Amino acid sequence: MSLPDPIRVAMLARVVFPLHGFGGIERHVFHLVTHLARLGTHVTLYVQPATSHDQPLVSEELAAAMAAGGGALAVRHLRYDYTSPLLRPNSILGRQINYPWYTWQLGQQVAAAVRAGSYDVVHAQGLCAFGYGWLRRHDATLRRVPFIANPHGLEEYRTPDWRKWLAYAPFRALYSYGTRSADRAIATDACTRGDLPHYLGVDPARVVVIPSAIDVDECLAWTRDDLRAAMRARLGLDEADLVLLSVSRLERNKGYHILAEALARLRPQLPPRWRWLLVGQGKERAALEAQVRQLGIAEHVTFVGKLSDNELHSLYEEIDLFVHPTLYEGSSLVTLEAMIHRKPVVASAAGGIPDKVFDGRNGTLVRPGDVNDLAAKLAAALAARAQWPEWGAASVEIVRSTFDWPVVARATLAEYRRMLGKDD
């Protein structure tokens, strides 16, 4: 069969950077649709109305780049929040109310457009696959158009907290049904490919690996010499012998309580003026502050709080080692961010991290939640400090070859073409 030119894609999502915040999913959707458009794809993005009007979805420069590639990006808005002002729309209960209705309305709208011949491919993010997936299972007309779904990090399946496990049950049902309804299900890392059949019941033959990514040029452009100097002065880094950095929400599952204990054990092996910087906010901060005081390492630990993109990427340039002791994880974009700034990494062998960090090549992997292993691996990394520049160079090569958005967007477009070229 002849392929359509350009390929017309319906992108089903709820949020996109910068209209709805700065998180990993928001950035994933933004970079996916804009890089696909740069490659000549015509994308219609379905999201909730903007919650931030500080800046437009795309700049004039980016719009020109998409047009030069022959692509286009249109946006359709659907109401998401049906809760009262007394209930946060994205709380667990708020999501249980809002998401089923949102994904159902989204599915109906996209299904009508597919029946009218408006799209060649439907691509759903996360829970947004459910509504369209249900309609597609009950309408053979919709099954003529390829459908691909990305369930992302599967946090709802991994949490060890039994209360969250119970609360997430409705989301797991939506994820599983929607993703199983697709022709292709995306695993964001090769090492997590088996998670989709295991957790969601997806046919292994339908799983395709398309990594989550970062935009290398964007990340490096956020670095500024004046902010590098400002961050050094603000955090007193000129006086430090060793600077460790961790970046994420301050939550129990990120394993910082494990890292604090490991660092306390390593004090005799650490240089006198070592520092551990924690960037991020979250409910675990008070407990971590109390823990580092009890361990006697508070003078070495700084809770930096939230940083802007420019501040964070400038800070990456000023640290020595990135440490990510997470207990469970999705793809881990912060690990990629540290790597593109030429940093060696010590990180848990969780989620997609083993596809990014390789023992003795650009860092070392640690058993999640094992304080003894973390302390031993940190000690080994410190002993190999002379190799850190070589590890940092390897980090850059890994990101640029596999996890840069232009590479991943081409892989996504190639999968669209395979789906369109296959006779079912």
Short mmCIF file of C-alpha atoms in Angstrom, two decimals:
data_model
loop_
_atom_site.label_atom_id
_atom_site.label_comp_id
_atom_site.label_asym_id
_atom_site.label_seq_id
_atom_site.Cartn_x
_atom_site.Cartn_y
_atom_site.Cartn_z
CA MET A 1 0.00 0.00 0.00
CA SER A 2 1.20 3.56 -0.68
CA LEU A 3 2.00 5.65 2.36
CA PRO A 4 0.24 8.98 2.91
CA ASP A 5 2.36 12.10 2.52
CA PRO A 6 2.38 13.88 4.85
CA ILE A 7 1.40 11.44 7.59
CA ARG A 8 -1.44 12.88 9.68
CA VAL A 9 -1.26 12.00 13.37
CA ALA A 10 -3.77 12.47 16.18
CA MET A 11 -1.74 12.82 19.41
CA LEU A 12 -3.88 12.04 22.46
CA ALA A 13 -2.56 13.57 25.68
CA ARG A 14 -3.70 15.63 28.63
CA VAL A 15 -0.77 17.97 29.24
CA VAL A 16 2.04 19.57 27.28
CA PHE A 17 4.94 21.85 28.21
CA PRO A 18 4.75 24.83 28.68
CA LEU A 19 0.95 25.09 28.80
CA HIS A 20 0.53 22.74 31.75
CA GLY A 21 3.78 22.76 33.70
CA PHE A 22 7.32 21.47 33.41
CA GLY A 23 7.18 17.75 34.24
CA GLY A 24 8.54 14.81 32.33
CA ILE A 25 5.29 13.89 30.55
CA GLU A 26 4.66 17.52 29.62
CA ARG A 27 8.11 17.81 28.05
CA HIS A 28 7.84 14.40 26.36
CA VAL A 29 4.65 15.42 24.56
CA PHE A 30 6.05 18.82 23.57
CA HIS A 31 9.26 17.45 22.09
CA LEU A 32 7.53 14.53 20.38
CA VAL A 33 4.98 16.64 18.53
CA THR A 34 7.37 19.45 17.59
CA HIS A 35 10.11 17.12 16.36
CA LEU A 36 7.60 15.06 14.38
CA ALA A 37 6.38 18.28 12.78
CA ARG A 38 9.96 19.22 11.91
CA LEU A 39 10.17 15.89 10.06
CA GLY A 40 7.16 16.81 7.91
CA THR A 41 4.40 15.16 9.94
CA HIS A 42 1.04 16.90 10.40
CA VAL A 43 0.16 16.50 14.08
CA THR A 44 -3.07 17.40 15.85
CA LEU A 45 -2.48 17.50 19.59
CA TYR A 46 -5.43 16.93 21.93
CA VAL A 47 -4.88 18.35 25.45
CA GLN A 48 -6.75 20.08 28.25
CA PRO A 49 -7.05 23.90 28.14
CA ALA A 50 -3.91 25.77 29.13
CA THR A 51 -3.29 26.28 32.83
CA SER A 52 -0.36 28.61 32.18
CA HIS A 53 -0.41 31.48 29.71
CA ASP A 54 3.11 32.71 30.37
CA GLN A 55 4.27 31.69 26.91
CA PRO A 56 2.84 30.16 23.73
CA LEU A 57 3.15 26.48 22.94
CA VAL A 58 5.78 27.14 20.26
CA SER A 59 7.97 30.14 19.55
CA GLU A 60 8.01 31.88 16.17
CA GLU A 61 11.42 30.34 15.51
CA LEU A 62 10.16 26.81 16.23
CA ALA A 63 7.02 27.37 14.14
CA ALA A 64 9.24 28.43 11.24
CA ALA A 65 11.41 25.32 11.66
CA MET A 66 8.35 23.05 11.58
CA ALA A 67 6.99 24.82 8.50
CA ALA A 68 10.37 24.55 6.77
CA GLY A 69 10.24 20.79 7.26
CA GLY A 70 6.79 20.63 5.70
CA GLY A 71 5.12 19.75 8.99
CA ALA A 72 2.30 21.31 10.95
CA LEU A 73 1.02 21.33 14.52
CA ALA A 74 -2.58 22.03 15.50
CA VAL A 75 -4.02 21.94 19.03
CA ARG A 76 -7.48 20.87 20.18
CA HIS A 77 -8.58 21.53 23.75
CA LEU A 78 -10.89 19.35 25.86
CA ARG A 79 -12.16 20.02 29.36
CA TYR A 80 -10.40 17.89 31.98
CA ASP A 81 -11.38 19.18 35.43
CA TYR A 82 -14.85 18.16 36.62
CA THR A 83 -14.10 18.30 40.35
CA SER A 84 -15.17 20.90 42.89
CA PRO A 85 -12.82 23.71 44.01
CA LEU A 86 -12.37 21.77 47.27
CA LEU A 87 -10.67 18.85 45.51
CA ARG A 88 -7.38 19.13 43.65
CA PRO A 89 -8.01 17.94 40.09
CA ASN A 90 -4.79 15.91 39.99
CA SER A 91 -5.03 14.34 43.43
CA ILE A 92 -5.57 10.59 43.38
CA LEU A 93 -9.30 11.04 43.94
CA GLY A 94 -9.46 13.96 41.52
CA ARG A 95 -7.82 11.91 38.78
CA GLN A 96 -10.21 9.04 39.42
CA ILE A 97 -13.09 11.43 38.72
CA ASN A 98 -11.57 13.44 35.89
CA TYR A 99 -9.53 10.98 33.86
CA PRO A 100 -12.23 8.46 32.87
CA TRP A 101 -14.50 11.22 31.62
CA TYR A 102 -11.67 13.06 29.89
CA THR A 103 -10.36 10.01 28.08
CA TRP A 104 -13.90 9.00 27.05
CA GLN A 105 -14.66 12.43 25.58
CA LEU A 106 -11.25 12.45 23.93
CA GLY A 107 -11.83 9.03 22.41
CA GLN A 108 -15.20 10.03 20.99
CA GLN A 109 -13.82 13.19 19.41
CA VAL A 110 -10.85 11.45 17.83
CA ALA A 111 -12.96 8.48 16.68
CA ALA A 112 -15.29 10.82 14.81
CA ALA A 113 -12.30 12.41 13.07
CA VAL A 114 -10.85 9.01 12.18
CA ARG A 115 -14.16 7.89 10.68
CA ALA A 116 -14.13 11.08 8.60
CA GLY A 117 -10.69 10.18 7.24
CA SER A 118 -8.80 12.96 9.04
CA TYR A 119 -5.91 10.88 10.43
CA ASP A 120 -3.54 8.15 9.30
CA VAL A 121 -2.21 7.24 12.78
CA VAL A 122 -3.54 7.65 16.32
CA HIS A 123 -0.91 7.93 19.07
CA ALA A 124 -1.98 7.98 22.75
CA GLN A 125 -0.03 8.95 25.84
CA GLY A 126 -0.62 7.23 29.19
CA LEU A 127 -4.21 6.92 30.36
CA CYS A 128 -5.46 8.75 27.27
CA ALA A 129 -5.48 5.47 25.35
CA PHE A 130 -8.50 4.11 27.21
CA GLY A 131 -11.47 5.93 25.65
CA TYR A 132 -10.32 5.59 22.06
CA GLY A 133 -9.16 2.02 22.75
CA TRP A 134 -12.64 1.00 23.95
CA LEU A 135 -14.33 2.57 20.94
CA ARG A 136 -11.81 0.98 18.59
CA ARG A 137 -12.46 -2.49 19.97
CA HIS A 138 -16.15 -2.06 19.21
CA ASP A 139 -15.84 -0.40 15.78
CA ALA A 140 -14.05 -2.21 12.96
CA THR A 141 -13.83 1.06 10.99
CA LEU A 142 -11.44 2.50 13.57
CA ARG A 143 -9.23 -0.58 13.41
CA ARG A 144 -8.30 0.31 9.84
CA VAL A 145 -6.16 3.18 11.18
CA PRO A 146 -3.01 2.20 13.12
CA PHE A 147 -3.09 2.93 16.85
CA ILE A 148 0.03 3.16 19.03
CA ALA A 149 0.09 3.76 22.80
CA ASN A 150 2.80 4.78 25.26
CA PRO A 151 1.95 3.93 28.91
CA HIS A 152 5.18 5.61 30.15
CA GLY A 153 6.67 4.85 33.58
CA LEU A 154 3.97 2.56 35.05
CA GLU A 155 4.34 4.08 38.53
CA GLU A 156 0.86 2.81 39.37
CA TYR A 157 2.13 -0.76 38.98
CA ARG A 158 5.42 -0.37 40.87
CA THR A 159 4.58 1.39 44.13
CA PRO A 160 5.39 -0.66 47.26
CA ASP A 161 2.92 1.41 49.32
CA TRP A 162 -0.21 -0.75 49.75
CA ARG A 163 -2.39 2.35 50.18
CA LYS A 164 -1.25 3.75 46.85
CA TRP A 165 -1.56 0.29 45.31
CA LEU A 166 -5.24 0.19 46.23
CA ALA A 167 -5.86 3.81 45.25
CA TYR A 168 -4.20 3.25 41.86
CA ALA A 169 -6.37 0.24 40.98
CA PRO A 170 -8.70 2.23 38.66
CA PHE A 171 -5.72 3.70 36.83
CA ARG A 172 -4.16 0.28 36.32
CA ALA A 173 -7.42 -0.91 34.77
CA LEU A 174 -7.48 2.07 32.38
CA TYR A 175 -3.80 1.69 31.47
CA SER A 176 -4.07 -2.04 30.82
CA TYR A 177 -7.23 -1.91 28.74
CA GLY A 178 -6.19 1.08 26.67
CA THR A 179 -2.68 -0.16 25.94
CA ARG A 180 -3.87 -3.68 25.04
CA SER A 181 -6.28 -2.09 22.54
CA ALA A 182 -3.40 -0.64 20.50
CA ASP A 183 -1.59 -2.21 17.55
CA ARG A 184 1.72 -1.19 19.13
CA ALA A 185 2.66 -0.50 22.74
CA ILE A 186 5.79 1.54 23.39
CA ALA A 187 8.39 0.43 25.92
CA THR A 188 10.56 3.43 26.68
CA ASP A 189 13.67 1.30 27.28
CA ALA A 190 14.87 -2.05 25.99
CA CYS A 191 15.51 -3.28 29.54
CA THR A 192 11.86 -2.64 30.47
CA ARG A 193 10.35 -4.21 27.36
CA GLY A 194 9.07 -7.15 29.40
CA ASP A 195 7.17 -4.86 31.78
CA LEU A 196 4.34 -4.30 29.30
CA PRO A 197 3.42 -7.99 28.95
CA HIS A 198 4.03 -8.53 32.68
CA TYR A 199 2.07 -5.61 34.11
CA LEU A 200 -0.42 -4.72 31.36
CA GLY A 201 -0.94 -8.07 29.65
CA VAL A 202 0.19 -6.70 26.27
CA ASP A 203 1.02 -9.24 23.58
CA PRO A 204 4.87 -9.26 23.44
CA ALA A 205 4.69 -9.19 19.63
CA ARG A 206 3.04 -5.77 19.82
CA VAL A 207 5.74 -4.16 21.99
CA VAL A 208 8.18 -1.79 20.31
CA VAL A 209 11.06 0.01 22.01
CA ILE A 210 11.14 3.76 21.39
CA PRO A 211 13.16 5.54 24.11
CA SER A 212 12.13 8.57 26.06
CA ALA A 213 14.54 11.36 25.25
CA ILE A 214 15.88 14.81 25.98
CA ASP A 215 16.53 17.64 23.55
CA VAL A 216 20.31 17.94 23.71
CA ASP A 217 20.54 21.34 22.02
CA GLU A 218 17.88 22.75 24.33
CA CYS A 219 19.55 21.39 27.48
CA LEU A 220 22.95 22.79 26.56
CA ALA A 221 21.46 26.14 25.53
CA TRP A 222 20.01 26.53 29.04
CA THR A 223 23.55 26.67 30.45
CA ARG A 224 24.76 30.22 31.10
CA ASP A 225 28.16 31.35 32.35
CA ASP A 226 26.68 34.00 34.61
CA LEU A 227 24.35 31.47 36.23
CA ARG A 228 27.18 28.99 36.67
CA ALA A 229 29.07 31.59 38.64
CA ALA A 230 25.94 32.58 40.55
CA MET A 231 25.17 28.97 41.50
CA ARG A 232 28.75 28.41 42.65
CA ALA A 233 28.59 31.49 44.84
CA ARG A 234 25.12 30.78 46.17
CA LEU A 235 25.96 27.20 47.15
CA GLY A 236 29.57 27.82 48.20
CA LEU A 237 30.95 25.34 45.70
CA ASP A 238 34.35 27.05 45.31
CA GLU A 239 35.24 25.67 48.72
CA ALA A 240 34.13 22.09 47.98
CA ASP A 241 36.47 19.16 47.28
CA LEU A 242 33.68 16.96 45.90
CA VAL A 243 30.15 17.86 44.80
CA LEU A 244 27.45 15.21 44.44
CA LEU A 245 24.09 16.10 42.89
CA SER A 246 20.67 14.47 43.03
CA VAL A 247 17.60 15.83 41.20
CA SER A 248 13.95 14.78 41.57
CA ARG A 249 10.89 15.12 43.75
CA LEU A 250 11.78 14.57 47.40
CA GLU A 251 9.74 11.43 47.91
CA ARG A 252 10.48 8.17 49.69
CA ASN A 253 10.67 6.14 46.49
CA LYS A 254 13.64 8.21 45.28
CA GLY A 255 15.83 6.50 47.87
CA TYR A 256 17.52 9.56 49.34
CA HIS A 257 17.25 8.11 52.84
CA ILE A 258 19.38 5.22 51.54
CA LEU A 259 21.95 7.60 50.06
CA ALA A 260 22.12 9.63 53.29
CA GLU A 261 22.94 6.47 55.23
CA ALA A 262 25.55 5.42 52.65
CA LEU A 263 27.26 8.81 52.79
CA ALA A 264 27.36 8.72 56.57
CA ARG A 265 29.13 5.35 56.39
CA LEU A 266 31.62 6.72 53.86
CA ARG A 267 32.67 9.78 55.84
CA PRO A 268 36.18 8.44 56.51
CA GLN A 269 36.71 7.97 52.76
CA LEU A 270 35.20 11.28 51.63
CA PRO A 271 37.29 14.44 51.29
CA PRO A 272 36.92 16.94 54.15
CA ARG A 273 34.79 19.44 52.18
CA TRP A 274 32.39 17.17 50.32
CA ARG A 275 28.91 18.32 49.42
CA TRP A 276 25.62 16.65 48.49
CA LEU A 277 23.09 18.90 46.72
CA LEU A 278 19.45 17.84 46.49
CA VAL A 279 17.43 19.75 43.87
CA GLY A 280 13.67 19.41 44.12
CA GLN A 281 10.71 19.75 46.43
CA GLY A 282 8.49 17.21 48.14
CA LYS A 283 6.95 15.85 51.30
CA GLU A 284 10.08 13.87 52.25
CA ARG A 285 12.20 16.97 52.82
CA ALA A 286 11.52 17.34 56.55
CA ALA A 287 12.30 13.68 57.21
CA LEU A 288 15.53 13.91 55.19
CA GLU A 289 16.60 17.06 57.00
CA ALA A 290 16.06 15.30 60.34
CA GLN A 291 17.92 12.22 59.10
CA VAL A 292 21.06 14.05 57.95
CA ARG A 293 21.17 15.90 61.28
CA GLN A 294 20.88 12.61 63.17
CA LEU A 295 23.61 11.08 60.99
CA GLY A 296 25.91 14.03 61.63
CA ILE A 297 26.32 15.02 57.97
CA ALA A 298 23.97 18.06 57.82
CA GLU A 299 26.87 20.47 57.26
CA HIS A 300 27.64 18.67 53.99
CA VAL A 301 24.05 18.52 52.67
CA THR A 302 22.16 21.34 50.95
CA PHE A 303 18.47 21.20 50.08
CA VAL A 304 18.50 23.48 47.06
CA GLY A 305 14.75 23.45 46.37
CA LYS A 306 13.26 24.13 42.96
CA LEU A 307 15.43 25.57 40.20
CA SER A 308 14.61 27.00 36.79
CA ASP A 309 15.82 25.15 33.71
CA ASN A 310 18.62 27.67 33.26
CA GLU A 311 19.72 27.33 36.89
CA LEU A 312 19.58 23.53 36.90
CA HIS A 313 21.52 23.05 33.68
CA SER A 314 24.08 25.62 34.75
CA LEU A 315 24.45 23.73 38.04
CA TYR A 316 25.02 20.43 36.22
CA GLU A 317 28.20 21.99 34.86
CA GLU A 318 29.50 22.69 38.37
CA ILE A 319 29.16 19.27 40.00
CA ASP A 320 31.41 16.20 39.97
CA LEU A 321 29.13 13.16 40.25
CA PHE A 322 25.42 12.58 39.69
CA VAL A 323 23.79 10.12 42.11
CA HIS A 324 20.29 8.74 41.59
CA PRO A 325 19.47 6.13 44.27
CA THR A 326 15.84 5.60 43.25
CA LEU A 327 13.93 2.55 44.47
CA TYR A 328 11.84 2.31 41.30
CA GLU A 329 11.83 4.42 38.18
CA GLY A 330 10.47 5.06 34.73
CA SER A 331 12.92 6.11 32.05
CA SER A 332 14.81 8.68 34.23
CA LEU A 333 15.25 11.82 32.16
CA VAL A 334 17.26 13.54 34.90
CA THR A 335 19.92 10.87 34.44
CA LEU A 336 20.11 11.77 30.75
CA GLU A 337 20.33 15.46 31.62
CA ALA A 338 23.33 14.86 33.87
CA MET A 339 24.94 12.67 31.22
CA ILE A 340 24.71 15.27 28.45
CA HIS A 341 26.63 17.60 30.76
CA ARG A 342 29.50 15.05 30.74
CA LYS A 343 28.87 13.73 34.23
CA PRO A 344 29.62 10.24 35.55
CA VAL A 345 26.64 8.57 37.19
CA VAL A 346 26.00 6.29 40.15
CA ALA A 347 22.38 5.12 39.91
CA SER A 348 20.04 2.31 40.83
CA ALA A 349 19.52 -0.51 38.36
CA ALA A 350 15.82 0.39 38.21
CA GLY A 351 13.42 1.16 35.37
CA GLY A 352 15.20 2.26 32.22
CA ILE A 353 18.46 3.29 33.92
CA PRO A 354 20.41 0.13 32.91
CA ASP A 355 19.99 1.22 29.28
CA LYS A 356 21.80 4.47 30.11
CA VAL A 357 24.39 3.72 32.79
CA PHE A 358 26.98 1.01 32.21
CA ASP A 359 29.43 -0.23 34.83
CA GLY A 360 32.94 1.04 34.14
CA ARG A 361 31.88 2.88 30.98
CA ASN A 362 30.07 5.98 32.23
CA GLY A 363 29.39 5.13 35.87
CA THR A 364 28.09 2.28 37.95
CA LEU A 365 24.77 0.62 38.80
CA VAL A 366 23.51 -0.14 42.30
CA ARG A 367 20.95 -2.58 43.67
CA PRO A 368 17.86 -0.47 44.52
CA GLY A 369 17.35 0.03 48.26
CA ASP A 370 20.61 -1.70 49.26
CA VAL A 371 22.62 0.70 51.44
CA ASN A 372 25.61 -1.65 51.60
CA ASP A 373 25.82 -1.92 47.82
CA LEU A 374 25.37 1.84 47.39
CA ALA A 375 28.14 2.60 49.87
CA ALA A 376 30.45 0.08 48.19
CA LYS A 377 29.72 1.38 44.67
CA LEU A 378 30.21 5.01 45.75
CA ALA A 379 33.53 4.06 47.32
CA ALA A 380 34.57 2.31 44.11
CA ALA A 381 33.53 5.33 42.03
CA LEU A 382 35.54 7.64 44.28
CA ALA A 383 38.56 5.38 43.90
CA ALA A 384 38.16 5.65 40.11
CA ARG A 385 37.87 9.43 40.11
CA ALA A 386 40.71 9.77 37.61
CA GLN A 387 38.43 8.03 35.09
CA TRP A 388 35.50 10.43 35.53
CA PRO A 389 36.37 12.61 32.50
CA GLU A 390 36.39 9.45 30.36
CA TRP A 391 33.08 8.34 31.91
CA GLY A 392 31.61 11.79 31.22
CA ALA A 393 32.60 11.62 27.55
CA ALA A 394 30.94 8.20 27.29
CA SER A 395 27.79 9.65 28.86
CA VAL A 396 27.58 12.24 26.09
CA GLU A 397 28.06 9.64 23.36
CA ILE A 398 25.29 7.45 24.81
CA VAL A 399 22.80 10.31 24.91
CA ARG A 400 23.58 11.69 21.47
CA SER A 401 23.41 8.30 19.76
CA THR A 402 20.23 6.99 21.36
CA PHE A 403 18.37 9.45 23.58
CA ASP A 404 18.35 12.76 21.68
CA TRP A 405 14.92 13.85 20.43
CA PRO A 406 15.82 14.10 16.72
CA VAL A 407 16.93 10.45 16.88
CA VAL A 408 13.82 9.33 18.79
CA ALA A 409 11.43 11.31 16.59
CA ARG A 410 12.86 9.60 13.51
CA ALA A 411 12.40 6.23 15.20
CA THR A 412 8.78 7.12 15.99
CA LEU A 413 8.10 8.19 12.42
CA ALA A 414 9.72 5.00 11.14
CA GLU A 415 7.33 2.99 13.33
CA TYR A 416 4.36 4.91 11.93
CA ARG A 417 5.53 4.01 8.44
CA ARG A 418 5.93 0.34 9.33
CA MET A 419 2.43 0.28 10.75
CA LEU A 420 0.99 1.98 7.70
CA GLY A 421 2.87 -0.29 5.32
CA LYS A 422 1.74 -3.53 6.95
CA ASP A 423 -1.32 -5.31 5.57
CA ASP A 424 -3.35 -6.73 8.47
#
